[in-house]
CSV table of N, CA and C and ligand atoms in Angstrom, one decimal:
chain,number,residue,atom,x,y,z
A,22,UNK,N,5.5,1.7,19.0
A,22,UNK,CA,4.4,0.8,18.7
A,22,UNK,C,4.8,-0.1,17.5
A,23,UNK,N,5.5,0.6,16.4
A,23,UNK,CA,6.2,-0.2,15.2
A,23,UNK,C,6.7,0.8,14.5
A,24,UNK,N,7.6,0.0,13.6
A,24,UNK,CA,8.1,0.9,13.0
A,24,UNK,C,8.3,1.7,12.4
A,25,UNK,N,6.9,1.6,11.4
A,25,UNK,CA,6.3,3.0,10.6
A,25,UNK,C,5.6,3.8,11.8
A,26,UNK,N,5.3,3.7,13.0
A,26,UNK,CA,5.0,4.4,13.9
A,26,UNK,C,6.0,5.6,14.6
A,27,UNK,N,7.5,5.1,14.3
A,27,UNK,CA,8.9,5.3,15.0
A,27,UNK,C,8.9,6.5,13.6
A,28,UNK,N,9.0,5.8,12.5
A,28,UNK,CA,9.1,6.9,11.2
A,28,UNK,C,8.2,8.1,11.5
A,29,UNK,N,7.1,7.5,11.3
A,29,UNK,CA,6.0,9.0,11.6
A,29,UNK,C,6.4,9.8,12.3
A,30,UNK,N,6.8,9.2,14.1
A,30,UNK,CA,7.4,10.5,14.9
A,30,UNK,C,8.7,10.7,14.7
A,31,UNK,N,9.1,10.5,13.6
A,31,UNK,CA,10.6,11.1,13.3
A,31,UNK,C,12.0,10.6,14.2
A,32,UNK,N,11.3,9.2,14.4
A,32,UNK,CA,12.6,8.6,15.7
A,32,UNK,C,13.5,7.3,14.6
A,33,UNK,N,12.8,7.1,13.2
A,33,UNK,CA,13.8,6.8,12.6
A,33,UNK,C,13.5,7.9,10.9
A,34,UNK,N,14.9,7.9,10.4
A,34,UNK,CA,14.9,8.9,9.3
A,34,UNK,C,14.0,8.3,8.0
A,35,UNK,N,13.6,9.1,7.2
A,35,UNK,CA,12.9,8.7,5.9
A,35,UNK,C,12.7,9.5,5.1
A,36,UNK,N,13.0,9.0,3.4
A,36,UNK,CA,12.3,9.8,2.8
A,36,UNK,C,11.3,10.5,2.4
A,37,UNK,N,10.6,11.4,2.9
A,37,UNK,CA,9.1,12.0,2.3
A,37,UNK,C,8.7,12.4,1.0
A,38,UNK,N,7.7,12.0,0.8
A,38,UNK,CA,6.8,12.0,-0.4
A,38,UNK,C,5.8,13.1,-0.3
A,39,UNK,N,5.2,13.1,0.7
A,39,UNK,CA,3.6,13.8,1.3
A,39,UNK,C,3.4,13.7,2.6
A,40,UNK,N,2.9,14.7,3.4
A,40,UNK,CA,2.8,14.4,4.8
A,40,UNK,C,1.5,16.1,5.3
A,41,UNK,N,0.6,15.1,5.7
A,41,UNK,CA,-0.4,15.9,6.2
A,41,UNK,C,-0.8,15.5,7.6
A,42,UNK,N,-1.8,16.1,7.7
A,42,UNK,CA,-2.5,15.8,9.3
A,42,UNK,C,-3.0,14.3,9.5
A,43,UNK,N,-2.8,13.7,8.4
A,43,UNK,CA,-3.6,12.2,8.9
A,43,UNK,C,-2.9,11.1,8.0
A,44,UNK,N,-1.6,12.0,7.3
A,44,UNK,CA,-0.9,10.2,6.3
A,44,UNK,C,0.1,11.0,6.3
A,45,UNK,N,1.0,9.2,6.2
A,45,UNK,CA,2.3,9.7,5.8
A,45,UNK,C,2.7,9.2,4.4
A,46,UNK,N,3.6,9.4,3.7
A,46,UNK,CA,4.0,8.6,2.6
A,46,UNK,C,5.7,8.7,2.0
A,47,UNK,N,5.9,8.2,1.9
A,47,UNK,CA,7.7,8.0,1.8
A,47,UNK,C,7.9,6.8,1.1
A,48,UNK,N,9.3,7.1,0.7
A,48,UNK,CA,9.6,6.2,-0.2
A,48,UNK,C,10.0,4.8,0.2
A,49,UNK,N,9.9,3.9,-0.3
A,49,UNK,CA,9.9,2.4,0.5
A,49,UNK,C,11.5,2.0,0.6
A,50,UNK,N,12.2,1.9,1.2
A,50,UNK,CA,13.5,1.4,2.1
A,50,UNK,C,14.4,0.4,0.4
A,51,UNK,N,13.1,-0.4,0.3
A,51,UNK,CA,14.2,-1.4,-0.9
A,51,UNK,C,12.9,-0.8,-1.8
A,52,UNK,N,13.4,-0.2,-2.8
A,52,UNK,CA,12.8,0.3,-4.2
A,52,UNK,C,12.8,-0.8,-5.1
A,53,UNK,N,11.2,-1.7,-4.8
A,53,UNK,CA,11.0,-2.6,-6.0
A,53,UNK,C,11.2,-2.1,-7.8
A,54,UNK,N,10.2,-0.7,-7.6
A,54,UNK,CA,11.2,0.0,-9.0
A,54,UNK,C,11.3,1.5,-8.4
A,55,UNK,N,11.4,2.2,-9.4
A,55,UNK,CA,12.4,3.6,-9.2
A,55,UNK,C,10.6,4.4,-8.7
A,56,UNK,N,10.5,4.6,-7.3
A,56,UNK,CA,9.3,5.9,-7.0
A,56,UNK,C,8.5,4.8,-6.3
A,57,UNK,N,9.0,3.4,-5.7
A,57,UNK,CA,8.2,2.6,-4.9
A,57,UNK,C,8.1,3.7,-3.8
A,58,UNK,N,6.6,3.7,-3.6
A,58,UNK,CA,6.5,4.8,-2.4
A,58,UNK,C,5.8,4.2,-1.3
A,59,UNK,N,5.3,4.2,-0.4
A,59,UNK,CA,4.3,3.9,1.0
A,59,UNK,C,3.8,5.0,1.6
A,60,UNK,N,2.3,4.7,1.3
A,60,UNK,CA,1.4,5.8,1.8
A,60,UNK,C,0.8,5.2,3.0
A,61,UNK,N,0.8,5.9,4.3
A,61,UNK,CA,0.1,5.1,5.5
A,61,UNK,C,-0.6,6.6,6.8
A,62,UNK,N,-1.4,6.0,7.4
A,62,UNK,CA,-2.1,7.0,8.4
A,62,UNK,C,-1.2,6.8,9.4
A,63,UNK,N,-1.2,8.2,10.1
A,63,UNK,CA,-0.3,8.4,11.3
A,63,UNK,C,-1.0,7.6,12.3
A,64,UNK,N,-1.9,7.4,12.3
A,64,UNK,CA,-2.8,6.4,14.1
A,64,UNK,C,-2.5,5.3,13.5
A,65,UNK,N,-1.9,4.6,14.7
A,65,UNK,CA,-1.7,3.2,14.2
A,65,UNK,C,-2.9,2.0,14.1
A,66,UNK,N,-2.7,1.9,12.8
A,66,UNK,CA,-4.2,0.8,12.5
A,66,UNK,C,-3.3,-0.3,12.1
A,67,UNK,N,-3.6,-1.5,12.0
A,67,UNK,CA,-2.9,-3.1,11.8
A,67,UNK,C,-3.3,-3.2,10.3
A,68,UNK,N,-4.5,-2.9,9.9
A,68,UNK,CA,-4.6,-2.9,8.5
A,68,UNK,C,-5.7,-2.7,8.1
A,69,UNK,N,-6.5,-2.6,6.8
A,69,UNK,CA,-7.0,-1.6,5.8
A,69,UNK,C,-8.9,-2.4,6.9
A,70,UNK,N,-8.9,-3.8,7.0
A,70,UNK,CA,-10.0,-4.1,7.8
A,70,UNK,C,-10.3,-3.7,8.8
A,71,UNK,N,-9.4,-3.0,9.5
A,71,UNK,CA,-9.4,-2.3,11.3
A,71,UNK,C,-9.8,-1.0,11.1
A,72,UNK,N,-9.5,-0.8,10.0
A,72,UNK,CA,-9.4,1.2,9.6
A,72,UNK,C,-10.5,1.5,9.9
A,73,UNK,N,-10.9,2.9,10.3
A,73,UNK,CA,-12.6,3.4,10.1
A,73,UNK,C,-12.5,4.1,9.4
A,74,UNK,N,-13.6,4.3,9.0
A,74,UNK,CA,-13.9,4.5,7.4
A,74,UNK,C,-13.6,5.8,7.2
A,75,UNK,N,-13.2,6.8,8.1
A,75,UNK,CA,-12.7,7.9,7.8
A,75,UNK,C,-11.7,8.3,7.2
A,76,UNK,N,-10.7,7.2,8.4
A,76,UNK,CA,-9.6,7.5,8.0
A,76,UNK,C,-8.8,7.2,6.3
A,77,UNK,N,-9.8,6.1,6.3
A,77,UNK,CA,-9.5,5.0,4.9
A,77,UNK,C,-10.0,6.2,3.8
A,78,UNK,N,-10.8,6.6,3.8
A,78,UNK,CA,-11.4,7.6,3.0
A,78,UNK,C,-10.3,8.6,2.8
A,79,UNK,N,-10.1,9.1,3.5
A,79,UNK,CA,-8.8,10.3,3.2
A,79,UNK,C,-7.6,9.2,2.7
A,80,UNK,N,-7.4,8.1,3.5
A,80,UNK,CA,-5.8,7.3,2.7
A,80,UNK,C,-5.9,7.6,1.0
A,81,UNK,N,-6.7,6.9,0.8
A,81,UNK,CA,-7.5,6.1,-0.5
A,81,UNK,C,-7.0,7.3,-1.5
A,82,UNK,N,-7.9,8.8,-0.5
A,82,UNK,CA,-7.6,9.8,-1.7
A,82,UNK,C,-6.1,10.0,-1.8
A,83,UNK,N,-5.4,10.3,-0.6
A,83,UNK,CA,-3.7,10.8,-1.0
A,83,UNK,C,-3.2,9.7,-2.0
A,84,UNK,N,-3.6,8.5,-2.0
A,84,UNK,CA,-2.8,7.0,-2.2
A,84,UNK,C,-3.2,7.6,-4.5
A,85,UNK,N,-4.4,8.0,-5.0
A,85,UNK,CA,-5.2,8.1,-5.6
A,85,UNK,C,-4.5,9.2,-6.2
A,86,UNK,N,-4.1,10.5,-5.4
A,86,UNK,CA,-3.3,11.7,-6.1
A,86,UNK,C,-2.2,11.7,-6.3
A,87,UNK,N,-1.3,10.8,-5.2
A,87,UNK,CA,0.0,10.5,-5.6
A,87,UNK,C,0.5,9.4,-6.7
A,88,UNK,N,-0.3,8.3,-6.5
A,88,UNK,CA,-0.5,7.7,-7.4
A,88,UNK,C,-0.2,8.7,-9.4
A,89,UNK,N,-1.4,9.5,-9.7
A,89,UNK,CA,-1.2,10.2,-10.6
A,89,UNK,C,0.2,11.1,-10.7
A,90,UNK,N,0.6,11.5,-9.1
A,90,UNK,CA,1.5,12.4,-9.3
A,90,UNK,C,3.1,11.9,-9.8
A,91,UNK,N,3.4,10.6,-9.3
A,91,UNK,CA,4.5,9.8,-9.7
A,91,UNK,C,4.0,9.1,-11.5
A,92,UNK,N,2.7,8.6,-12.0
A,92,UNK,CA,3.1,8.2,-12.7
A,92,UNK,C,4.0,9.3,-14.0
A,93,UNK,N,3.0,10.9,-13.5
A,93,UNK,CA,3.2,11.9,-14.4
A,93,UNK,C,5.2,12.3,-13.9
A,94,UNK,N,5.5,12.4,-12.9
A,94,UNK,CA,7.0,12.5,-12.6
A,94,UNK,C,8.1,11.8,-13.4
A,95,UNK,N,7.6,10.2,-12.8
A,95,UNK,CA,8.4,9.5,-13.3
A,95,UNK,C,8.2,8.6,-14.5
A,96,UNK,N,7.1,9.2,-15.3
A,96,UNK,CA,7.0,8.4,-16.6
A,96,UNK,C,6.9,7.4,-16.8
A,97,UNK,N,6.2,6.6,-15.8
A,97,UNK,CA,6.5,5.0,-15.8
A,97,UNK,C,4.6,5.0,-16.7
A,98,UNK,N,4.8,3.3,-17.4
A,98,UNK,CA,3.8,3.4,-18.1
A,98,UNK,C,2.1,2.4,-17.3
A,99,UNK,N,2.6,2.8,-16.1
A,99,UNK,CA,1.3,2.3,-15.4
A,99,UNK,C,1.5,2.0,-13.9
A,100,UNK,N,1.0,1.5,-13.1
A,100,UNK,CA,0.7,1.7,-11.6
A,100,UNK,C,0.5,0.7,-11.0
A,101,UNK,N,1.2,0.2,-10.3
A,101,UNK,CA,0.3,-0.9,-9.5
A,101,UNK,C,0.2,-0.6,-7.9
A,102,UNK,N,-0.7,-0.4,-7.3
A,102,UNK,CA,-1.5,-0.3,-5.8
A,102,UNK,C,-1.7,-1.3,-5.2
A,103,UNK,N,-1.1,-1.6,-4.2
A,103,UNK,CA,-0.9,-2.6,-3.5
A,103,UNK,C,-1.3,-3.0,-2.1
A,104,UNK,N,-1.8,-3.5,-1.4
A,104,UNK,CA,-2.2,-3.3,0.2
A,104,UNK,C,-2.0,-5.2,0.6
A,105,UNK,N,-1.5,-5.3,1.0
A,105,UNK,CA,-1.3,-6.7,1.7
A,105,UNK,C,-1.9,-6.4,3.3
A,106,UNK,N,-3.1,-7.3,3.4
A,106,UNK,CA,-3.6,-7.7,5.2
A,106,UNK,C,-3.5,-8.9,5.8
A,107,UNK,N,-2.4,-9.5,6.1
A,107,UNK,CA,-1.8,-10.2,6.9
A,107,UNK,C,-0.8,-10.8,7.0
A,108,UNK,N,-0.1,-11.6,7.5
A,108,UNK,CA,0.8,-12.2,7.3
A,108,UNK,C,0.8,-12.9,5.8
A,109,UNK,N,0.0,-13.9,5.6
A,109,UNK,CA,-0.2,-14.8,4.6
A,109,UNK,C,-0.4,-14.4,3.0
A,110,UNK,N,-0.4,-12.7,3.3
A,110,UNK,CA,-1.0,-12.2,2.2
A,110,UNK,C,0.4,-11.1,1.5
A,111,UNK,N,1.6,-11.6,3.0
A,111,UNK,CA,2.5,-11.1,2.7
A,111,UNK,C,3.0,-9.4,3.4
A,112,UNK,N,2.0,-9.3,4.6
A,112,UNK,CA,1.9,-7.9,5.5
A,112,UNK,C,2.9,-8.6,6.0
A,113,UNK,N,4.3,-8.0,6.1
A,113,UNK,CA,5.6,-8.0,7.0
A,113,UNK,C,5.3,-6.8,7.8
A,114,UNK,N,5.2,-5.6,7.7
A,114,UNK,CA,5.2,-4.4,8.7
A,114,UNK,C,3.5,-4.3,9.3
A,115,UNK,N,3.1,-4.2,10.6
A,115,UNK,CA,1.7,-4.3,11.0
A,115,UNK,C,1.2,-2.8,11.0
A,116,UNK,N,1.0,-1.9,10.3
A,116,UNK,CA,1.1,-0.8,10.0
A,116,UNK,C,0.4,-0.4,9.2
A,117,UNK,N,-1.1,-0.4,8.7
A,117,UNK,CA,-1.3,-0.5,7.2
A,117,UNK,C,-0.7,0.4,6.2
A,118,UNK,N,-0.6,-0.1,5.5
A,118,UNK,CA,-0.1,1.1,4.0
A,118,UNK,C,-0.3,0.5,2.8
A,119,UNK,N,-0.3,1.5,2.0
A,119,UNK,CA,-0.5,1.1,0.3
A,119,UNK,C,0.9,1.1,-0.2
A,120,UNK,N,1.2,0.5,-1.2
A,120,UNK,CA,2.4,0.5,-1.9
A,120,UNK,C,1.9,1.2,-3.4
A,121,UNK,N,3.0,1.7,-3.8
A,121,UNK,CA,2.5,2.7,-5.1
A,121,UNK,C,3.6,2.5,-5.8
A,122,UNK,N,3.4,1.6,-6.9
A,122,UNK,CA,4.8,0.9,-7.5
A,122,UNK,C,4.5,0.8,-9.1
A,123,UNK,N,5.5,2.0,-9.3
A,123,UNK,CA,5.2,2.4,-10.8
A,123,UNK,C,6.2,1.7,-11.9
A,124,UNK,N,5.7,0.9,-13.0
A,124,UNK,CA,5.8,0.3,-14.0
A,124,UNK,C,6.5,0.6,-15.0
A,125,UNK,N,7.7,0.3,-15.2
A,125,UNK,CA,8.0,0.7,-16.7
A,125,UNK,C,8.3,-0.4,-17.7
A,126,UNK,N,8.6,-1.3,-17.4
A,126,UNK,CA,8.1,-2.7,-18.3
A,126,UNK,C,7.9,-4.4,-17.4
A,127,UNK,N,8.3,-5.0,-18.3
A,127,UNK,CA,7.9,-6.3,-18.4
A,127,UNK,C,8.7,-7.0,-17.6
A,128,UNK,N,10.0,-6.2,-17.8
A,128,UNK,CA,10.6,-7.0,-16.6
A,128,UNK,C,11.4,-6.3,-15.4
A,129,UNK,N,10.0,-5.2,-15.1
A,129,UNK,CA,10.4,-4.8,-13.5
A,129,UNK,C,10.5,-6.0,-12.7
A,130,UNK,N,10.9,-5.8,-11.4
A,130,UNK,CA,11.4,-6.5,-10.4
A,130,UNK,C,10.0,-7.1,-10.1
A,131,UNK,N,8.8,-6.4,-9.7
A,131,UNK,CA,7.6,-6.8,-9.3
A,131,UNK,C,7.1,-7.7,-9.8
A,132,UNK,N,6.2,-8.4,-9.6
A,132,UNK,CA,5.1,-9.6,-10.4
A,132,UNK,C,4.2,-10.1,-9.7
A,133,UNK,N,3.2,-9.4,-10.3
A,133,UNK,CA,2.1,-10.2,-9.8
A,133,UNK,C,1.0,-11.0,-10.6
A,134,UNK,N,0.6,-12.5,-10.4
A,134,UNK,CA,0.3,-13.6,-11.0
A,134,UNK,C,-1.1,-13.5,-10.4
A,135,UNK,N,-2.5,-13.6,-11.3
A,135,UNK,CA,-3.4,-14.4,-11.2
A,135,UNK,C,-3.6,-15.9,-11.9
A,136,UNK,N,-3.4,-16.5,-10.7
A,136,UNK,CA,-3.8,-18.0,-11.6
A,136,UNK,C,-4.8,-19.2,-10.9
A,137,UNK,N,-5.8,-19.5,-11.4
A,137,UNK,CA,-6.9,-20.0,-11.4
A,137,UNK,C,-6.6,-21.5,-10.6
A,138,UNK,N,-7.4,-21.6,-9.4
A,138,UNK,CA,-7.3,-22.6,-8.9
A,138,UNK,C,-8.3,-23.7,-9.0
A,139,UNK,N,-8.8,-24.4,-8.4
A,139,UNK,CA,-10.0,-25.4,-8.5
A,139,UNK,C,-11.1,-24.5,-9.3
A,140,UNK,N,-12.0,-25.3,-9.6
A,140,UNK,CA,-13.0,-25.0,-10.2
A,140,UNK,C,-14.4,-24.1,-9.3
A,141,UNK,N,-14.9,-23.2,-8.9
A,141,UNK,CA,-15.8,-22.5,-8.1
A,141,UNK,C,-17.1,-23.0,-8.6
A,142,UNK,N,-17.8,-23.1,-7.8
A,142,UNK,CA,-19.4,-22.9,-8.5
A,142,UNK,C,-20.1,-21.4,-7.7
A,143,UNK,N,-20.0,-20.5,-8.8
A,143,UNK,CA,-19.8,-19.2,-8.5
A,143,UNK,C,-21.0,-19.4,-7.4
A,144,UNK,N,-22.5,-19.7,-7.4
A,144,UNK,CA,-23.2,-19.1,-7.1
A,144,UNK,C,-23.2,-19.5,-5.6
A,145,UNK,N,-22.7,-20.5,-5.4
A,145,UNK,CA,-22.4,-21.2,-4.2
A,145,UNK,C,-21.2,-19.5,-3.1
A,146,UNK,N,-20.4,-19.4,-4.2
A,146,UNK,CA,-19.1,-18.5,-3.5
A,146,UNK,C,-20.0,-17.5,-3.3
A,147,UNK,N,-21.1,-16.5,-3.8
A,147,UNK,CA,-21.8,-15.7,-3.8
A,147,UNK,C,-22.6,-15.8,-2.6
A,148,UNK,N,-23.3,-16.6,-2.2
A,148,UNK,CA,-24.2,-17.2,-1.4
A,148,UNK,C,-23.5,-17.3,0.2
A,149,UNK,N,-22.0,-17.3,-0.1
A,149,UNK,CA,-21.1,-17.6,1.2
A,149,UNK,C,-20.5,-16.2,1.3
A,150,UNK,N,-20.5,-15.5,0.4
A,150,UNK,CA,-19.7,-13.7,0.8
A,150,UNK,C,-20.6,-12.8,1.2
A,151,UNK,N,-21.7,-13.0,0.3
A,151,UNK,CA,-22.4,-12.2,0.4
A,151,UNK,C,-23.5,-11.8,1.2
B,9,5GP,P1,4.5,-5.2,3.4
B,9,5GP,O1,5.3,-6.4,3.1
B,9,5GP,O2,4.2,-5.2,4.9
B,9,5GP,O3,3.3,-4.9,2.6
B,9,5GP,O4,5.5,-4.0,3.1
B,9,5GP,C1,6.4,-3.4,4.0
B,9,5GP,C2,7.3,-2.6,3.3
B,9,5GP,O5,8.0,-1.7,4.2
B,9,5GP,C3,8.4,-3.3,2.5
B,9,5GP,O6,8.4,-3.1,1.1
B,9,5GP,C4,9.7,-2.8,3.1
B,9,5GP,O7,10.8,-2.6,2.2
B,9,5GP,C5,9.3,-1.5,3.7
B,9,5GP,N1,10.1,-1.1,4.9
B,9,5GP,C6,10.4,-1.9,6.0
B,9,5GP,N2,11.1,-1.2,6.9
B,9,5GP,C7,11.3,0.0,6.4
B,9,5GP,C8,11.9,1.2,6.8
B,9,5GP,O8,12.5,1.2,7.9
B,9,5GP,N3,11.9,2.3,6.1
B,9,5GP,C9,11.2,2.3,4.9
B,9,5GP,N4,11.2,3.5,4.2
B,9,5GP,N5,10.6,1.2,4.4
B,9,5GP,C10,10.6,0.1,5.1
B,10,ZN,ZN1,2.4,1.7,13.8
């Protein structure tokens, strides 16, 4: 079905992290930093909007304990959790998963930028999400 689908049933090799009845998690192929890991559900879902809420509920927790369990392993000084849903948002594998990419300074490989674009009139954006 894809490729993290081929991993799960052990038709290509990987490193494991954690592996239960409903996620997998392994370490990511190109190590943004040292313990970049990928936590993902064995049923194949396209991404975190498709999921039902079950399944997302159990991710969320392993993604949440491993999370703690790497940053206490590998001593890095913070976490970043990651989920990209679509192409545009930078989803290359259609698979969902979290990325669990632990921090040790300023000039890891990762980066991620908020920067402010046109001006909002919040109550208008409120009125349109909500
Ligand atoms: P995305 O860009 O979809 O959020 O992230 C996909 C991630 O999957 C990338 O960080 C990429 O390095 C990783 N990846 C792609 N193919 C493989 C693979 O065959 N094995 C492993 N372990 N990771 C992979
Ligand atoms: Zn799949």
């Amino acid at each position: 079905m894809c490729i993290f689908c081929d991993i799960i049933h052990h038709e290509i090799p990987s490193k494991v992290v954690y592996e239960d009845d409903q996620v997998l998690a392994i370490l990511d192929i190109a190590q943004v930093t040292k313990g970049h890991t990928l936590v993902m559900p064995k049923k194949h879902v396209e991404n975190l909007l498709e999921c039902d809420d079950e399944t997302a509920a159990h991710l969320i927790q392993v993604v949440k304990k491993l999370a703690v369990q790497i940053q206490a392993r590998t001593g890095a000084a913070a976490i970043n959790i990651l989920n990209n849903n679509g192409e545009l948002a930078g989803q290359t594998v259609k698979h969902l998963h979290f990325h669990i990419i632990p921090r040790y300074n300023e000039n890891d490989a990762f980066v991620c930028e908020f920067k402010e674009s046109e001006k909002q009139d919040l109550d208008e954006v409120l009125a349109l999400i909500q």
